[in-house]
XYZ file of C-alpha atoms in Angstrom:
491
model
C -119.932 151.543 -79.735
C -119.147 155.444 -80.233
C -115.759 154.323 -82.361
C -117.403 151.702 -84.380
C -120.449 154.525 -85.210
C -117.792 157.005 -86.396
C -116.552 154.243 -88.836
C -119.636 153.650 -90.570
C -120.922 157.158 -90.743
C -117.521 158.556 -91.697
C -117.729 155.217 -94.319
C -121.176 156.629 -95.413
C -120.175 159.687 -95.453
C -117.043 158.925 -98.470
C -119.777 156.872 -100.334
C -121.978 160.505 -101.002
C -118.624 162.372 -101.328
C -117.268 159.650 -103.806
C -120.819 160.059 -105.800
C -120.715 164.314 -106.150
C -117.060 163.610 -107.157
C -118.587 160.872 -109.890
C -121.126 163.430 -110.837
C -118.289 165.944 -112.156
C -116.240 162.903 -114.505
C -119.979 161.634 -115.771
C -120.273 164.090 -118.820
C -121.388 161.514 -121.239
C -123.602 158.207 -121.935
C -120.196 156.368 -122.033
C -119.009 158.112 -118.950
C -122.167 157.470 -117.075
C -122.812 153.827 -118.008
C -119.303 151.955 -118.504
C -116.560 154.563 -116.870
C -115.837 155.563 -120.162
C -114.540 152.144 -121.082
C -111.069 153.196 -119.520
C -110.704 151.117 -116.449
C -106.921 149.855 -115.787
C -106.447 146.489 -114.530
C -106.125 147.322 -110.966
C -109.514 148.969 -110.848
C -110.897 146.501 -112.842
C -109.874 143.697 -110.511
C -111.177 145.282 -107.476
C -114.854 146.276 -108.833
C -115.020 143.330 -110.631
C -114.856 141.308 -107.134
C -116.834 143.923 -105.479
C -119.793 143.390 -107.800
C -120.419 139.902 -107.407
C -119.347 139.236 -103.726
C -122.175 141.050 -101.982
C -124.715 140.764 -99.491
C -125.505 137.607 -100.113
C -121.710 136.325 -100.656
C -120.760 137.247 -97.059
C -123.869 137.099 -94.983
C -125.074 134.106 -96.847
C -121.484 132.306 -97.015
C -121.182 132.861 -93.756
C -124.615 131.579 -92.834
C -124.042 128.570 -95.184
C -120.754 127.606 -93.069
C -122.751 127.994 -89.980
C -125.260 125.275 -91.810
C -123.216 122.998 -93.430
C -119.436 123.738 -92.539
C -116.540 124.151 -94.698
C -119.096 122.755 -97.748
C -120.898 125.515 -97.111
C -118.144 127.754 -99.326
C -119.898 125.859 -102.921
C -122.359 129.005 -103.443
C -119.522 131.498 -103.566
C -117.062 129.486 -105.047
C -119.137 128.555 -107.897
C -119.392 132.451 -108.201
C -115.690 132.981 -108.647
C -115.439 129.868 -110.968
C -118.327 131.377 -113.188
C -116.100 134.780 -113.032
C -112.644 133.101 -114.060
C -114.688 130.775 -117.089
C -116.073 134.489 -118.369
C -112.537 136.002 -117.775
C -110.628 133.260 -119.698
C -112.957 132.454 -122.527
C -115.642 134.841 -123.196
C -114.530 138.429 -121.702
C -112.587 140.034 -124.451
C -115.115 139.718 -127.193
C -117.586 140.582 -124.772
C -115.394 144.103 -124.471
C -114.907 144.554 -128.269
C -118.584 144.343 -128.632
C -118.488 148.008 -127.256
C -122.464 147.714 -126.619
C -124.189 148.364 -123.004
C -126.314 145.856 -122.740
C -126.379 142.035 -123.113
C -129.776 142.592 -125.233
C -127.936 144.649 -127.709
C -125.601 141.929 -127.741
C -128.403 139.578 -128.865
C -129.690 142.131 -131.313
C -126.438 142.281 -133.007
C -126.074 138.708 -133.212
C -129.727 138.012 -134.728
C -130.430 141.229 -136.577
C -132.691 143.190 -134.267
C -135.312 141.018 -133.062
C -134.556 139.947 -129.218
C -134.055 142.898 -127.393
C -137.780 143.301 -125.583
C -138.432 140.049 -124.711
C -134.979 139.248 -123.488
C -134.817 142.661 -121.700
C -137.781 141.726 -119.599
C -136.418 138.673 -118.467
C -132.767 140.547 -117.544
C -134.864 143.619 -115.901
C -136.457 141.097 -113.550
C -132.894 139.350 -112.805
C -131.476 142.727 -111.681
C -134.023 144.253 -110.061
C -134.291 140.719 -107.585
C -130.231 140.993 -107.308
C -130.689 144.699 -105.860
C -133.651 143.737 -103.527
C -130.867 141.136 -102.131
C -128.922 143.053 -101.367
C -130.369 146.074 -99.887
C -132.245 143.588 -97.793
C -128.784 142.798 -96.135
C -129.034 146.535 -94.527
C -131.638 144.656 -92.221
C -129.231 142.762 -90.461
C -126.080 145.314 -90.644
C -127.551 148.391 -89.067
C -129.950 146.080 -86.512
C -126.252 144.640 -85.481
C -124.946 148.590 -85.319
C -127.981 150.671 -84.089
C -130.889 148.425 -83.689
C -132.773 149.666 -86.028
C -135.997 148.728 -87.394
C -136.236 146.933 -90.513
C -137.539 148.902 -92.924
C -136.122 151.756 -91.880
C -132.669 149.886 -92.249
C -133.648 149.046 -96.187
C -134.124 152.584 -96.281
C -131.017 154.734 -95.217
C -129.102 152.168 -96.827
C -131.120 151.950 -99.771
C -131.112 155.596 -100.529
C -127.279 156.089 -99.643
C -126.723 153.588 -102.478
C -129.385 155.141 -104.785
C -127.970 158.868 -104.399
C -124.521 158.201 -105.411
C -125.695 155.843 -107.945
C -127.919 158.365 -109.411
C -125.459 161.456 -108.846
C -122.082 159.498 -110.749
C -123.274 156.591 -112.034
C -120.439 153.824 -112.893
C -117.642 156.257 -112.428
C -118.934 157.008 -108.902
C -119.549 152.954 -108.641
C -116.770 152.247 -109.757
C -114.575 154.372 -107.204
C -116.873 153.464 -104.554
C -116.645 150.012 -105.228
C -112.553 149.931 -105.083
C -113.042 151.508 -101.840
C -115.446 148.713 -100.264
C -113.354 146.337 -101.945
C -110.271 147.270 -99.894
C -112.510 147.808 -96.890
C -114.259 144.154 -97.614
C -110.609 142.730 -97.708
C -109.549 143.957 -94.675
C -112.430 143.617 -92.922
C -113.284 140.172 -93.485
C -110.069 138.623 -94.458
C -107.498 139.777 -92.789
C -109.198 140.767 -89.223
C -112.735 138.527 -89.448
C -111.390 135.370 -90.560
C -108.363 134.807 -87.747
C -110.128 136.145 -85.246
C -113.379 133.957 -85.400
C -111.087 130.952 -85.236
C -109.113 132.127 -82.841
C -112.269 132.248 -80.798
C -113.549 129.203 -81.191
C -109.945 127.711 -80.528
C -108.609 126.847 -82.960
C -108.694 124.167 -85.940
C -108.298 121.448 -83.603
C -111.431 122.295 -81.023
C -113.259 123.504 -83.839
C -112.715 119.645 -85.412
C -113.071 118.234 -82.019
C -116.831 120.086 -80.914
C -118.483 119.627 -84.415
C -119.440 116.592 -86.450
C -117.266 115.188 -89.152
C -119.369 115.704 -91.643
C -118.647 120.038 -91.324
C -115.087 119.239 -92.439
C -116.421 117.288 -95.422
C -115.646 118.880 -98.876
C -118.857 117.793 -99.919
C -120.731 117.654 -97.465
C -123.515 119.887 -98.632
C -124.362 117.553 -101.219
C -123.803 116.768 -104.827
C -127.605 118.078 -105.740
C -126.540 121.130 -104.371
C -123.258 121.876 -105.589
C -124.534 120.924 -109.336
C -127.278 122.960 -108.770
C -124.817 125.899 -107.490
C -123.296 125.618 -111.037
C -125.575 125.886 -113.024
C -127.503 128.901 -111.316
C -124.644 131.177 -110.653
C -121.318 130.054 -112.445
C -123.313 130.048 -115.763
C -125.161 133.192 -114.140
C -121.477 134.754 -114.239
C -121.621 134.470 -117.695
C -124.559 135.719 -118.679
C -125.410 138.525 -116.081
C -125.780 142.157 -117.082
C -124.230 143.293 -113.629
C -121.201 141.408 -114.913
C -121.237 142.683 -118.605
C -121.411 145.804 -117.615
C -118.299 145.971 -115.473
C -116.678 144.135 -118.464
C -117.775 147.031 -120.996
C -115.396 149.226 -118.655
C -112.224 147.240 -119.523
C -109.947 149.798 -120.921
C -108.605 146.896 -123.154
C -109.058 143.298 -124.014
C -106.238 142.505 -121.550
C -107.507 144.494 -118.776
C -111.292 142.424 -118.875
C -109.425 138.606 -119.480
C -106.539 138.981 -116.715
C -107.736 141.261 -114.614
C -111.016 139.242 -114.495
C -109.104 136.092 -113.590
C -107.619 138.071 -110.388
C -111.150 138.710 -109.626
C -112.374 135.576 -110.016
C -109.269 133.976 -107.952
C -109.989 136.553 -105.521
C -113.868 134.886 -104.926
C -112.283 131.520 -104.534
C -110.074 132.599 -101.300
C -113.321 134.466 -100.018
C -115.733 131.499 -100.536
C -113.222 129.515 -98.177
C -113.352 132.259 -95.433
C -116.965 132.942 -95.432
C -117.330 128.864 -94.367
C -114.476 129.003 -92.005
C -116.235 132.141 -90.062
C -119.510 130.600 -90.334
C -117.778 126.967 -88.977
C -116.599 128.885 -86.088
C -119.185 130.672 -84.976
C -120.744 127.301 -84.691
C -118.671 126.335 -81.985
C -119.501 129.693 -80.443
C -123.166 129.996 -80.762
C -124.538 126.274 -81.551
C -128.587 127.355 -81.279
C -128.858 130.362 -83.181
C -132.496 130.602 -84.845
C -131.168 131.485 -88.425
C -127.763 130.651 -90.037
C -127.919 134.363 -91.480
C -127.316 135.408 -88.226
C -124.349 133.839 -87.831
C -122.251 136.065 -89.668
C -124.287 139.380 -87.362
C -123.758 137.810 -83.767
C -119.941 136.774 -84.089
C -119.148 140.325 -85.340
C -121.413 141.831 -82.336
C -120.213 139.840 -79.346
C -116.246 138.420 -80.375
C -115.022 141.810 -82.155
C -112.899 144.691 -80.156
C -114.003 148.291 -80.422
C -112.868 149.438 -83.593
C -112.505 146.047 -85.403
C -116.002 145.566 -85.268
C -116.891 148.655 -86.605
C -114.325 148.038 -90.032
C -115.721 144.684 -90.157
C -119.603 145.764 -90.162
C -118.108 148.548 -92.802
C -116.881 145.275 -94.410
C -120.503 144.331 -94.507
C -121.707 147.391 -95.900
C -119.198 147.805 -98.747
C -119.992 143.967 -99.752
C -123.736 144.661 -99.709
C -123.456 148.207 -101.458
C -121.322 146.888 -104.388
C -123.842 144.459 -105.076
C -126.251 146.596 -104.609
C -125.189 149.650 -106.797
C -123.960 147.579 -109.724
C -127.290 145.835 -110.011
C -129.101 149.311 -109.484
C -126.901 150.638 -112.501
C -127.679 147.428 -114.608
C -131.288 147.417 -113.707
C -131.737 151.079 -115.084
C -129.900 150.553 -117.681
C -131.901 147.901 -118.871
C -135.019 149.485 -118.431
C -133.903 152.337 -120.280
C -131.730 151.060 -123.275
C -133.802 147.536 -123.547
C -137.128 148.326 -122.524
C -138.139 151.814 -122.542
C -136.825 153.194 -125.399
C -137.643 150.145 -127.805
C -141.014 150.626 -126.445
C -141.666 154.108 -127.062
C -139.814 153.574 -131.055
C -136.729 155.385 -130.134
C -134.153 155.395 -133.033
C -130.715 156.203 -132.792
C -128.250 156.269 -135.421
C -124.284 156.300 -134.696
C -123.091 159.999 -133.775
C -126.445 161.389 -133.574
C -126.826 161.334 -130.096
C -123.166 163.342 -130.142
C -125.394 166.881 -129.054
C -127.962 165.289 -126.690
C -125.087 163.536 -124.609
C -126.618 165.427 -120.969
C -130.162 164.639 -122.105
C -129.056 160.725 -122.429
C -127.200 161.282 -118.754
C -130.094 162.848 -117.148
C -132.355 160.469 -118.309
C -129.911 157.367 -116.917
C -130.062 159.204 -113.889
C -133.873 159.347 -113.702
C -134.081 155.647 -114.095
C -131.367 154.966 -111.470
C -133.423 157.088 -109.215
C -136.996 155.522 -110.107
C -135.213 152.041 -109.887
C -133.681 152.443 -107.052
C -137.354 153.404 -105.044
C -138.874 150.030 -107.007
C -135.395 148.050 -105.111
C -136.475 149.911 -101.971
C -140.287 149.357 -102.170
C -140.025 145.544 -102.822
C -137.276 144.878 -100.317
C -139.444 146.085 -97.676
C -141.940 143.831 -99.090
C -139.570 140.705 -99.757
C -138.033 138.877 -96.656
C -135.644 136.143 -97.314
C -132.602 136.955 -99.683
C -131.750 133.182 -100.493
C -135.539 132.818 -102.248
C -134.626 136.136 -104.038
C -131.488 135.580 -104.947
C -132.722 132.109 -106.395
C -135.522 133.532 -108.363
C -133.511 136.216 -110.092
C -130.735 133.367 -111.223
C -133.865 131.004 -112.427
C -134.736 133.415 -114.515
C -131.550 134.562 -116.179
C -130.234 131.079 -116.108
C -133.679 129.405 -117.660
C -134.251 132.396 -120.040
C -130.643 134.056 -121.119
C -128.046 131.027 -120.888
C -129.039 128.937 -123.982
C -129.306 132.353 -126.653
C -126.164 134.085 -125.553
C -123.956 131.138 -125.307
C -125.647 130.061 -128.490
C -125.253 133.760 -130.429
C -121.794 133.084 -129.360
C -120.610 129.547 -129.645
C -123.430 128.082 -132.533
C -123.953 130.495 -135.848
C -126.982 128.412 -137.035
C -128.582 129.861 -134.197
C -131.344 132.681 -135.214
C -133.330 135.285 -133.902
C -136.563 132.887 -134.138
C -134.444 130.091 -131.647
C -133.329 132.279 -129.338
C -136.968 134.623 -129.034
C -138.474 130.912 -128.525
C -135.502 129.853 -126.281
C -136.109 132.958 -123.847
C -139.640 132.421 -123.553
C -140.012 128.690 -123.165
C -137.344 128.655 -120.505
C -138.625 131.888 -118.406
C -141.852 130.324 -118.955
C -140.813 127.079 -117.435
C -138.644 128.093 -114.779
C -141.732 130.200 -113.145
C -144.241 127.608 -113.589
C -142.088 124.970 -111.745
C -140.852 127.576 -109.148
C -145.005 127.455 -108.832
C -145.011 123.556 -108.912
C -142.195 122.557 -107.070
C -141.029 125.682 -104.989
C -138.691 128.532 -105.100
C -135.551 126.747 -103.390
C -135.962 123.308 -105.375
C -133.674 122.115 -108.070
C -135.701 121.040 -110.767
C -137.066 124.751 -112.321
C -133.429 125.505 -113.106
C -133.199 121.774 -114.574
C -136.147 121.757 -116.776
C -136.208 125.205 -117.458
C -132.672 124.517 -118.991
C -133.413 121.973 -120.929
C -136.396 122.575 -122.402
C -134.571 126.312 -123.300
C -132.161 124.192 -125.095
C -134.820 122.276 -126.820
C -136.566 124.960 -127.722
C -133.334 127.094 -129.192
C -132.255 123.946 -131.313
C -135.286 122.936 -132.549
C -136.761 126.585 -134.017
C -133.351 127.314 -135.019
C -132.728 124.797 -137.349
C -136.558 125.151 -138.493
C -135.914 128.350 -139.372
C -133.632 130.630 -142.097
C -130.192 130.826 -141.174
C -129.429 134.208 -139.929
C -128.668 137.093 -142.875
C -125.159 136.540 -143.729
C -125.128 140.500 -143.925
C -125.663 140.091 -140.107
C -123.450 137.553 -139.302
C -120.510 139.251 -140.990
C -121.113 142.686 -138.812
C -120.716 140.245 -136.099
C -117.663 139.333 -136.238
C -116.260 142.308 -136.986
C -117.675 143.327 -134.458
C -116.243 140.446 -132.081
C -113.094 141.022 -133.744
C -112.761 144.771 -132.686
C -113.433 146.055 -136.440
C -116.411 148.429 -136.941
C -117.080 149.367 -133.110
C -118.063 153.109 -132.515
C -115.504 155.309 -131.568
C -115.802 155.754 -128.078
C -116.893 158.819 -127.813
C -120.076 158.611 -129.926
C -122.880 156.255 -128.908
C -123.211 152.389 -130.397
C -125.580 151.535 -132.926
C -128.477 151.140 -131.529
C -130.345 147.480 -131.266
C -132.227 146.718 -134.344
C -130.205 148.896 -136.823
């Protein structure tokens, strides 16, 4: 194993060096949150699929294959359909917005009055996203070093939080181009043929399993619906995913380099089941399908190849990971924190105070990134987390931002009552009916909807004063220059 543990720590290693070289380009709020909003198209593509293919996209679509074959691919493929729908229809106004947060979004679309509540409900979305992932180290470094668990969650917790906190997005973002070529390789182009090579081929694969693992699908219709609305509307809606939009250097750049991203998670949806269907042929009795994706990689893998692939691993887990940290922090700063406290900012003030704002990001990265730590340790299975954050954005978020964009009789009253009937519902059936079920996501939806239609059209129409800025502002006309902050919610 002495090759395949030079990999990963010389892979480590780059991560810290990419975040002190992040540190130097992060001089301001813009810098520090979004990359500047300067991303080209290539770089865009790359930590755009980086982002949302994570732990939980590789171990889990492996471990789904394992489960339920080639039908096993719906979770991740729903992902990448959710990315192309944003791409195509919704990601260049999202960019001309030129906010940092899908709550200032909201404000700017109701006039000032949704940013708390909704907030809340995104906070808890990312923080459960980064406990998903950085429960993946687990299984990686157990695989590489056999390592205990927690201390697994914690050296790759805190790699992740330090160049996080030392770069922020400019530091993810190069960090996240790297794992993105290293997840390619890795799991495309030297997992995937080798697996079914292994288990010989198409043919014996077909011949040793039951039909019903080369079914489409096979996983079920419940399933794949439900895999829809949880995380291809979650695409839309998901401050992880806004965020990498606000770095589009140009409308352009977030709609077509987004749809090579989202293209991208289709092909890798396909190969996580094919690995997963292969391994099993190879291993038919293994105690979890998540450790399908750990055990081919361990015993079928040369020296060498398996230590890229289990760098594969990492980078998939640490994109996640770092672009929920950043979103997470973000929120709790911009959306939750400084409403609380009665922070006002007015456009170009901030101009002087530009290292204050970036230390104080970086002090929420680093105090988020010990809550991620803390409850991963505490939190055990990543499909239950993963579910609960999506229930909650889903249930709480979908109805008011796809309303504030699509409807303009929505108002701030519909979409305050939207978010908290449908967060409200979507815990209280998680309660009733259990985490994994289908119906919280259902009702929750529903009654959201309900709820956002009903109060809206009980209500005043939204200022027309308001709705006008609005459209300039999805038009691109009366953004903040670039260099000075955006008016703050509420204004």
């Amino acid at each position: 194993m002495a090759v395949d543990y030079t990999i990963i720590v010389v892979y480590l290693a780059g991560m810290l060096a990419m975040g002190w070289w992040g540190m130097r380009r992060a001089k301001s709020k813009s810098d520090f949150l979004v990359a500047g909003r300067r991303l080209g198209p290539v770089m865009y593509s790359g930590t755009m699929a980086a982002i949302v293919l994570g732990g939980a996209s590789t171990i889990g679509g492996v471990g789904l294959g394992y489960q339920y074959g080639l039908s096993g691919a719906w979770m991740v493929f729903t992902i990448g359909l959710g990315l192309l729908a944003l791409s195509v229809f919704f990601s260049a106004r999202i960019a001309r917005l030129k906010v940092y947060t899908v709550s200032e979004m909201l404000d700017l679309r109701y006039g000032g009055r949704a940013g708390v509540i909704s907030g809340i409900v995104m906070w808890a979305y990312t923080l459960m996203l980064a406990v998903t992932s950085t429960i993946a180290y687990a299984t990686i470094f157990d695989v590489l070093f056999d390592m205990n668990r927690t201390l697994a969650i914690v050296l790759g917790g805190s790699i992740v939080v330090a160049y996080s906190t030392l770069g922020g997005m400019w530091s993810i973002t190069l960090t996240d181009m790297v794992q993105f070529v290293v997840k390619t390789i890795g799991v495309l182009l030297l997992l995937l043929p080798i697996a079914v090579v292994k288990a010989g081929g198409f043919s014996e694969m077909k011949a040793k399993l039951p039909t019903e693992y080369f079914d489409p699908l096979g996983i079920g219709g419940d399933t794949i619906f439900t895999y829809v609305l949880i995380y291809t509307f979650g695409m839309l809606i998901g401050q992880d995913i806004w965020q990498r939009v606000f770095t589009a250097g140009s409308d352009k750049t977030a709609k077509w380099g987004g749809t090579v991203a989202g293209t991208y998670c289709l092909v890798y949806a396909v190969a996580g089941a094919v690995i997963g269907t292969a391994a099993k042929v190879l291993y038919p009795n293994l105690g979890s399908p998540d450790d399908a994706f750990a055990t081919i990689v361990k015993d079928e893998l040369p020296m060498g190849v398996r230590g890229l692939v289990l760098a594969a691993a990492l980078a998939a887990v640490m994109s996640t990971s770092s672009g929920a940290l950043i979103a997470c922090a973000t929120v709790a700063n911009n959306d939750i924190w400084s409403r609380l406290r009665g922070a006002v900012r007015r456009d170009g003030e901030e101009r002087d105070e530009q290292h204050d704002e970036v230390r104080g990001n970086r002090v929420f990265i680093l105090v988020m990134g010990v809550a991620v730590i803390v409850t991963a340790i505490a939190l055990n299975n990543v499909v239950e987390a993963l579910t609960v954050a999506y229930n909650l954005l889903v249930g709480g978020l979908l109805v008011p931002i796809l309303g504030g964009l699509l409807w303009k009789r929505g108002t701030a009253q519909g979409a305050l009552a939207a978010v908290a009937v449908g967060g409200l519902a979507v815990v209280g059936l998680m309660a009733t009916y259990g985490i994994l079920a289908n119906e919280p996501v259902y009702y929750g939806l529903l009654l959201s909807l309900a709820a956002y239609v009903t109060v809206s059209l009980a209500t005043p129409a939204t200022d027309a004063a308001v709705l006008a800025a609005w459209r300039d502002r999805l038009a691109g006309r009366g953004a903040p220059d670039l260099a000075s902050e955006p008016v703050a919610a509420g204004q």
